[in-house]
Short mmCIF file of C-alpha atoms in Angstrom, two decimals:
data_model
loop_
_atom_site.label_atom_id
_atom_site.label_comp_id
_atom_site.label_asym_id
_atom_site.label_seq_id
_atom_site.Cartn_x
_atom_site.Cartn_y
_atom_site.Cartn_z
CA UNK L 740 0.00 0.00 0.00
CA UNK L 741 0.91 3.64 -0.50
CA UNK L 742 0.15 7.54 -0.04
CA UNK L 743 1.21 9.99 -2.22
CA UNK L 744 0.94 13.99 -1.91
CA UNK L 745 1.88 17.32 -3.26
CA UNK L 746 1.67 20.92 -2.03
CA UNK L 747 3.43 24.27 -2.84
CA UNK L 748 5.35 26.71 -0.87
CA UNK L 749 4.99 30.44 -0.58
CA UNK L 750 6.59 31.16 -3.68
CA UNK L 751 4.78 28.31 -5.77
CA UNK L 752 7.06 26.00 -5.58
CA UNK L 753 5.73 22.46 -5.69
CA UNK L 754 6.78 19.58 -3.19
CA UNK L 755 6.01 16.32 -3.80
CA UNK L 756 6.26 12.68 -2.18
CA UNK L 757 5.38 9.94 -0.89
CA UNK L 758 4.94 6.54 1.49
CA UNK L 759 6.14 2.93 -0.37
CA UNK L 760 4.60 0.36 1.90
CA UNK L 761 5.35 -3.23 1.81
CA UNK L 762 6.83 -6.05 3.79
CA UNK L 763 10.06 -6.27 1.87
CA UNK L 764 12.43 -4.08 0.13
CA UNK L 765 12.98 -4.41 -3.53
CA UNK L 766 16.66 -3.39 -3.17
CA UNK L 767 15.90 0.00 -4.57
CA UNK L 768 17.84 3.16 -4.91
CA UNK L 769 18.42 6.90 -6.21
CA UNK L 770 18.54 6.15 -9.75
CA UNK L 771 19.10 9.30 -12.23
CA UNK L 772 18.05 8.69 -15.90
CA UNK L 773 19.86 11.57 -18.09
CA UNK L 774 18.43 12.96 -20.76
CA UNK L 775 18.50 11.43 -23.88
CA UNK L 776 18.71 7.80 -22.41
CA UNK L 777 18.29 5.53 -24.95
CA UNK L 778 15.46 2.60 -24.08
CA UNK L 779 14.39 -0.67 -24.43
CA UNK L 780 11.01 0.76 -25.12
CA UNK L 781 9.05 -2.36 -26.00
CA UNK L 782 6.04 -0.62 -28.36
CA UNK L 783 8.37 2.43 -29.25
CA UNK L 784 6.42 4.63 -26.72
CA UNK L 785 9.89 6.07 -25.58
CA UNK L 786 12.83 5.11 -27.32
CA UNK L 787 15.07 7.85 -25.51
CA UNK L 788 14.33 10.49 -22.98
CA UNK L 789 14.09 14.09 -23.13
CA UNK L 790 14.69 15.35 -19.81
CA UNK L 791 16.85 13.86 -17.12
CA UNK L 792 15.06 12.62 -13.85
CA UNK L 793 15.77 11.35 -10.64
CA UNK L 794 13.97 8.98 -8.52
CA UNK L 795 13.62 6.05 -6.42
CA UNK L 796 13.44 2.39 -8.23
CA UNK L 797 15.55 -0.26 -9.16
CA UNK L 798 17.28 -1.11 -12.59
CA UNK L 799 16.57 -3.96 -14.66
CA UNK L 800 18.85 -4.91 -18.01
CA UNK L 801 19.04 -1.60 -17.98
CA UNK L 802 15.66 -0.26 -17.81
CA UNK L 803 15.04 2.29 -14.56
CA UNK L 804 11.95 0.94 -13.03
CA UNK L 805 10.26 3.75 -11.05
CA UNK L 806 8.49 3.92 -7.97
CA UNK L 807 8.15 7.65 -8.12
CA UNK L 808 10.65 9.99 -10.63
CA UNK L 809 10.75 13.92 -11.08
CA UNK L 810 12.22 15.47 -13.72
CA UNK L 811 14.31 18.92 -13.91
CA UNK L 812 11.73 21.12 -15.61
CA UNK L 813 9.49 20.32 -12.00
CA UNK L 814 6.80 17.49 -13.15
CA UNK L 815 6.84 14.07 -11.15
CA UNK L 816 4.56 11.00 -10.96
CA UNK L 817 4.52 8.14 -8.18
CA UNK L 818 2.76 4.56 -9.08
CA UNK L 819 0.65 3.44 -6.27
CA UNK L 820 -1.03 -0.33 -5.84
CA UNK L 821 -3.98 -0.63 -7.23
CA UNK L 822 -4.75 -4.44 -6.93
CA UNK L 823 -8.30 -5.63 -8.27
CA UNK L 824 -9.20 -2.54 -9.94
CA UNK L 825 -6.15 -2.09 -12.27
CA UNK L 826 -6.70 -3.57 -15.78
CA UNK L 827 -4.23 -2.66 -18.54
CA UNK L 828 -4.56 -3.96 -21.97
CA UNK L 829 -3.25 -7.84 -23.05
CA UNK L 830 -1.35 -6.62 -26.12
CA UNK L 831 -0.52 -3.43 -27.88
CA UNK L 832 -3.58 -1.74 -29.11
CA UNK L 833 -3.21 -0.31 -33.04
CA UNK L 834 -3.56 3.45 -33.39
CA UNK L 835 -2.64 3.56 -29.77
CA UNK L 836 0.36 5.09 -28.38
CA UNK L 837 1.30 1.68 -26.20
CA UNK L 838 3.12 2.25 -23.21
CA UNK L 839 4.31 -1.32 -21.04
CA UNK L 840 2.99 -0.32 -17.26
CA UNK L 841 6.49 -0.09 -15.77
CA UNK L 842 7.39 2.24 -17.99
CA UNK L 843 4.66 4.43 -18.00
CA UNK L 844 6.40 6.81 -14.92
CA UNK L 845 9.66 6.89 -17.63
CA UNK L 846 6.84 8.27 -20.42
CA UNK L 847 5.29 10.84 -17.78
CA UNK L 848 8.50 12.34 -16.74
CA UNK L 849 11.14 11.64 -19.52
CA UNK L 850 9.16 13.22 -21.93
CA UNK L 851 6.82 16.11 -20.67
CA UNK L 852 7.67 19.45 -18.77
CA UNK L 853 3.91 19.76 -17.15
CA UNK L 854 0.93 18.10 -15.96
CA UNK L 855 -0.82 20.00 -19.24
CA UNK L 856 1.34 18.84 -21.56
CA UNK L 857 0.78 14.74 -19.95
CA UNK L 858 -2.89 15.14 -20.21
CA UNK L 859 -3.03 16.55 -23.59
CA UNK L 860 -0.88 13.39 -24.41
CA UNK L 861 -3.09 10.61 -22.78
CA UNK L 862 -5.86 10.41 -24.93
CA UNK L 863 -4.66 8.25 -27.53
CA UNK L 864 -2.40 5.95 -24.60
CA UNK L 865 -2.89 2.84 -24.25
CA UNK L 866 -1.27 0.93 -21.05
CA UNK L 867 -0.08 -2.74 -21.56
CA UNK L 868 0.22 -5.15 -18.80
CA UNK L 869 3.79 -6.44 -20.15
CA UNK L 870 6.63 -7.19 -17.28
CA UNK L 871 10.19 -5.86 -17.94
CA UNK L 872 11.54 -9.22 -16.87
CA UNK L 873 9.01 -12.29 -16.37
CA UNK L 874 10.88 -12.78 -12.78
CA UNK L 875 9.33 -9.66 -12.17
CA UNK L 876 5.65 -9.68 -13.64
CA UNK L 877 2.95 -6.49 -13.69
CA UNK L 878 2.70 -4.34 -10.75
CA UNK L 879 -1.49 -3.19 -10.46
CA UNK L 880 -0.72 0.40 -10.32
CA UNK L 881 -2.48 3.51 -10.61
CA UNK L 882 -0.62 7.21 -10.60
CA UNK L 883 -1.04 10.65 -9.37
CA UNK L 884 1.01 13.06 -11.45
CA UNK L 885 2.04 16.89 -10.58
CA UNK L 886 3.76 20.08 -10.89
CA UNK L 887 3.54 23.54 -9.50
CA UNK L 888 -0.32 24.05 -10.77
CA UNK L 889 -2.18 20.95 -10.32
CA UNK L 890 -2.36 17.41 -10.09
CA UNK L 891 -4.04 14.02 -11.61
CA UNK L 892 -4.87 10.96 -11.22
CA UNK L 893 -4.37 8.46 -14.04
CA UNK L 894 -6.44 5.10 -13.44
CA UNK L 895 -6.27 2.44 -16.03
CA UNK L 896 -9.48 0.10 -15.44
CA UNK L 897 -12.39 -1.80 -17.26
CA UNK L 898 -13.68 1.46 -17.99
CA UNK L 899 -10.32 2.18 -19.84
CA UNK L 900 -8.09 5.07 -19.11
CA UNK L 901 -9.90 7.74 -16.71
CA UNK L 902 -7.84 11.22 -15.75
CA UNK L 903 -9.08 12.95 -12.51
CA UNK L 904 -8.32 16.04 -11.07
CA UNK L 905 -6.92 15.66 -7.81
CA UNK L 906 -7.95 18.72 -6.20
CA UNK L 907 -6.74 17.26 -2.48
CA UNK L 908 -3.45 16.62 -3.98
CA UNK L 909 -3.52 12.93 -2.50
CA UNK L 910 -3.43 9.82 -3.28
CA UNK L 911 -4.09 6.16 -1.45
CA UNK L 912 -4.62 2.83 -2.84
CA UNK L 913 -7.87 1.03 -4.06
CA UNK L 914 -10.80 1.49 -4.68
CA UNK L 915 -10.62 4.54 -7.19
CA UNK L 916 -10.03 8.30 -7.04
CA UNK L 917 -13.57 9.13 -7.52
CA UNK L 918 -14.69 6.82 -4.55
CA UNK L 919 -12.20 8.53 -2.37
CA UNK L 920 -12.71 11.97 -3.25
CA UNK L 921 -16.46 11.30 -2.60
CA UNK L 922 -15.80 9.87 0.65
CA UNK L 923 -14.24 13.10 2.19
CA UNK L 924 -18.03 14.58 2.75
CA UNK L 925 -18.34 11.83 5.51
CA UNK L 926 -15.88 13.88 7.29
CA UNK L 927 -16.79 17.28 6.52
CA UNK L 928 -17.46 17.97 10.42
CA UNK L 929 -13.99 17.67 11.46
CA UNK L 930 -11.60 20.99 12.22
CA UNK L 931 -7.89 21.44 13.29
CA UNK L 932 -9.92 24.24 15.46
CA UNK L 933 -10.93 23.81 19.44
CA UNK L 934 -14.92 23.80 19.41
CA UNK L 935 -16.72 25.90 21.33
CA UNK L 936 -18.06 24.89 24.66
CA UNK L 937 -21.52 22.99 24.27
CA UNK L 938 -24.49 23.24 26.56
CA UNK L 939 -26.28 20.50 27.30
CA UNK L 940 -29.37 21.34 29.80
CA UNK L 941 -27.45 22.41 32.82
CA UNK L 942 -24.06 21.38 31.62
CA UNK L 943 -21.57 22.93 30.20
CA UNK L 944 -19.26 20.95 28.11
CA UNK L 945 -15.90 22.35 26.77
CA UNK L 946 -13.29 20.16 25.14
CA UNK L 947 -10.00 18.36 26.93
CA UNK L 948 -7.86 20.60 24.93
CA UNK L 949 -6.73 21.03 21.58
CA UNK L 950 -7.67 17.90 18.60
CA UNK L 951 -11.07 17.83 19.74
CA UNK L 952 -12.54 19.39 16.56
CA UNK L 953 -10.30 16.28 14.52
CA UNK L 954 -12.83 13.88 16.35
CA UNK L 955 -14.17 11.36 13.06
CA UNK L 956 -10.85 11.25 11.26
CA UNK L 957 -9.88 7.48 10.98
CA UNK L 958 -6.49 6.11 12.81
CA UNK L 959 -6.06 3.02 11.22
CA UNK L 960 -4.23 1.65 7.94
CA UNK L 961 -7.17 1.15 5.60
CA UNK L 962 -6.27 2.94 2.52
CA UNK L 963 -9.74 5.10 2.69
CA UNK L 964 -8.67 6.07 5.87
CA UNK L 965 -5.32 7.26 5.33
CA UNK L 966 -6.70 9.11 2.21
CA UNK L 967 -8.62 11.10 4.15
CA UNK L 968 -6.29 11.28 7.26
CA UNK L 969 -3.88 12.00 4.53
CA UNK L 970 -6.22 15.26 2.46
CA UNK L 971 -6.98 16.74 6.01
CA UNK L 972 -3.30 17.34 7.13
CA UNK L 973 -2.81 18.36 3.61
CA UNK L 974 -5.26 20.66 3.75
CA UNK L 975 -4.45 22.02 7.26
CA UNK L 976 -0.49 22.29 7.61
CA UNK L 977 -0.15 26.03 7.80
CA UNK L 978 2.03 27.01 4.29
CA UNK L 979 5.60 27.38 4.79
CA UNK L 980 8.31 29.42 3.05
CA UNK L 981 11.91 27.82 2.96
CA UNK L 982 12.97 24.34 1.73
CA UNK L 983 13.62 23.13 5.26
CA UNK L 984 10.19 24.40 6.59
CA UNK L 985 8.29 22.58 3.30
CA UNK L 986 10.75 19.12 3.48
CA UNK L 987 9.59 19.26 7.24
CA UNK L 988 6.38 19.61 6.19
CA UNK L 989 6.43 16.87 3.20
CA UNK L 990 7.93 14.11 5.76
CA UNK L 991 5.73 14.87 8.45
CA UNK L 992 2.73 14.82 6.50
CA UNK L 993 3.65 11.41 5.73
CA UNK L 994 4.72 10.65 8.36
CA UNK L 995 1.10 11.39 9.58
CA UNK L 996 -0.26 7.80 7.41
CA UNK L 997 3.26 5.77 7.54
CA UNK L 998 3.16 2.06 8.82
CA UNK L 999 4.25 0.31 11.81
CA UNK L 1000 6.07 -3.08 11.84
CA UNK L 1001 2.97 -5.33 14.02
CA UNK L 1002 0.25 -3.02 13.55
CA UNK L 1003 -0.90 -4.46 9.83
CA UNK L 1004 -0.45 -8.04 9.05
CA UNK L 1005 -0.77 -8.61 4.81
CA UNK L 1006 -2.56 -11.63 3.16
CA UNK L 1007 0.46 -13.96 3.73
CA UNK L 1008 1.14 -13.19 6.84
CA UNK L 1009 3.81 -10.32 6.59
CA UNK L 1010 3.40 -7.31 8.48
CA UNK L 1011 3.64 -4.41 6.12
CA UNK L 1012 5.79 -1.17 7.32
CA UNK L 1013 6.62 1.78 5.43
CA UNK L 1014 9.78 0.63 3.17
CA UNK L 1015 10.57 4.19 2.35
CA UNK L 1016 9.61 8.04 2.40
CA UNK L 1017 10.68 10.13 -0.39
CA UNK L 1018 10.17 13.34 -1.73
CA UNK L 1019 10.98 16.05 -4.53
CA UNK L 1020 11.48 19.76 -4.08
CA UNK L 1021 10.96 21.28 -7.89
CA UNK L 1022 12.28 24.74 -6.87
CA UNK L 1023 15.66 22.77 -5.87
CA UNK L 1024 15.53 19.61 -7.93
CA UNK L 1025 16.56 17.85 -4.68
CA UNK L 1026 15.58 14.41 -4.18
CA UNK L 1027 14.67 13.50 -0.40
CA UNK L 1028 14.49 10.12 1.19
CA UNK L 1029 14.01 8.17 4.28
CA UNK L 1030 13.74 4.62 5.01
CA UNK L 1031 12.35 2.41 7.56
CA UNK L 1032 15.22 1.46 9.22
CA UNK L 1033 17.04 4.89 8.78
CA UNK L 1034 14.47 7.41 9.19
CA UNK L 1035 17.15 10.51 8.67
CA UNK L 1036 16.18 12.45 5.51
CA UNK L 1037 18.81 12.09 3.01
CA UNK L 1038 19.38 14.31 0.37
CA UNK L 1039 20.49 13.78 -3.87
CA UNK L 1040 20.74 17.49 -5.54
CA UNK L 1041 20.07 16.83 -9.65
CA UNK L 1042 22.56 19.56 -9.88
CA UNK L 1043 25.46 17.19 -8.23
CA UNK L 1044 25.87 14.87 -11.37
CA UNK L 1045 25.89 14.40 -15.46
CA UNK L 1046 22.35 15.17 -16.42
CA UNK L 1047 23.24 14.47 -20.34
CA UNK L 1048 25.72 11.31 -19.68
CA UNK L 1049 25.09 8.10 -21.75
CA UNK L 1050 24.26 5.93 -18.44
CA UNK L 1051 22.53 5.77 -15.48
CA UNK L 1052 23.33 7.00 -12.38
CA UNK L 1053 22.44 4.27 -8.96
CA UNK L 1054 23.47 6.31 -6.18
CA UNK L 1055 23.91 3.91 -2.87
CA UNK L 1056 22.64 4.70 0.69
#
């Protein structure tokens, strides 16, 4: 499972990261792609980058396989699970552009400089459930995208491909966008403010203290519930002004709907934890991370290496 979010500092910058839950780590890493990459692009979707980017994934006969990437002109996508409601196409569809699923982060930020330019782009896609190795089959994925104006949602269902805009600026896992953005009128009592004192007959009831008026929002792990634990402290950090003040704010945030090793057992008996935090500041291009084990925010500056080199760049913890 996994949360994803985005916001903007006083100046417009945008900040954007997010929560990779699982039980186990995938080995993954900083991985920079530079521009002009060339790529085993299976359908010809891609056959070479146009803008270098930087995220976290892992590397595959040399193919960068993305969990989330950001590119230097300030646009960034994350893949999130989407088991059981994800449904990509069985083969390449003609007159389509056909993009495999794992690369379809690569097409988003190796090619476009804003969420406008993506959407304008997605209406002849088609997204093919083909694995980059078989070892590694088809992740079930669906994707929020951003920049400094907006972001969306791209699901790719039984409906076909749907584009939402995410006006919260968050994403969870399953069931779809729609369902959750819905949802957040069940909780359209709650308040980072201190009610008022209440009188009942006689009584007069004031509240303990302060997170009294956050009374409703849901603690657990349930992906509907950290979605809208997730959109309320998005909604309610106060807005900050200097990269340290807005990483702060990113890691908290997620910090706010990260796992616990022994609080969520998965299907085969796992506990799932929070394998990694990460996090792009566009105004910088600085890449942030975290990781269970090492919770310290580490930091990988675009600037720092060859952008236009002929391979990729794994950077080690």
């Amino acid at each position: 499972m996994c949360s994803g979010i985005r916001f903007t500092d006083k100046a417009g910058n945008m900040f954007f990261g997010r929560n990779l839950d699982w039980s186990f780590s995938y080995g993954e890493r900083v991985v920079i792609t530079p521009a002009n990459y060339q790529l085993p692009s299976p359908f010809g979707a891609m056959p070479q980058t146009r803008f270098p980017l930087i995220g976290m994934g892992i590397t595959a006969q040399g193919i960068p396989l993305y969990f989330d990437c950001a590119n230097d002109q300030g646009l960034a996508v994350a893949g999130l699970n989407f088991p059981g409601f994800a449904a990509y196409e069985p083969q390449a569809v003609e007159g389509k552009t056909n993009i495999a699923a794992y690369e379809f982060p690569l097409w988003v930020a190796g090619l476009f400089a804003s969420v406008d330019e993506v959407e304008a782009n997605l209406a002849d896609v088609a997204i093919v459930g083909k694995a980059p190795i078989e070892q590694l089959g088809v992740a079930q994925l669906h994707w929020i995208i951003a920049d400094a104006q907006r972001s969306i949602v791209v699901e790719y269902t039984e409906a076909g491909l749907q584009v939402f805009h995410d006006d919260v600026d968050v994403l969870t896992n399953q069931p779809g966008f729609a369902w959750h953005r819905e949802n957040l009128r069940s909780y359209l009592n709650v308040s980072s403010e201190v009610p008022p004192t209440r009188t009942w007959r006689g009584a007069q009831l004031a509240p303990y203290g302060a997170g009294a008026g956050m009374r409703g929002i849901p603690g657990d792990y349930y992906s509907p519930s950290r979605f809208v634990r997730l959109a309320y402290l998005n909604a309610n950090y106060p807005e900050k002004e200097t990269e340290q003040e807005n990483v702060t704010r990113l890691f908290r945030s997620l910090e706010g709907v990260s796992m616990v090793e022994g609080a969520s057992r998965m299907a085969d008996g796992d506990f799932e934890i929070t394998i990694f935090t990460s996090g792009f500041s566009a105004g910088t291009n600085t890449y942030y991370y975290s990781t269970y084990n090492n919770p310290a925010i580490r930091a990988v500056a675009m600037g720092d290496y060859d952008l236009h080199g002929s391979q990729l760049i794994e950077i080690a913890e």
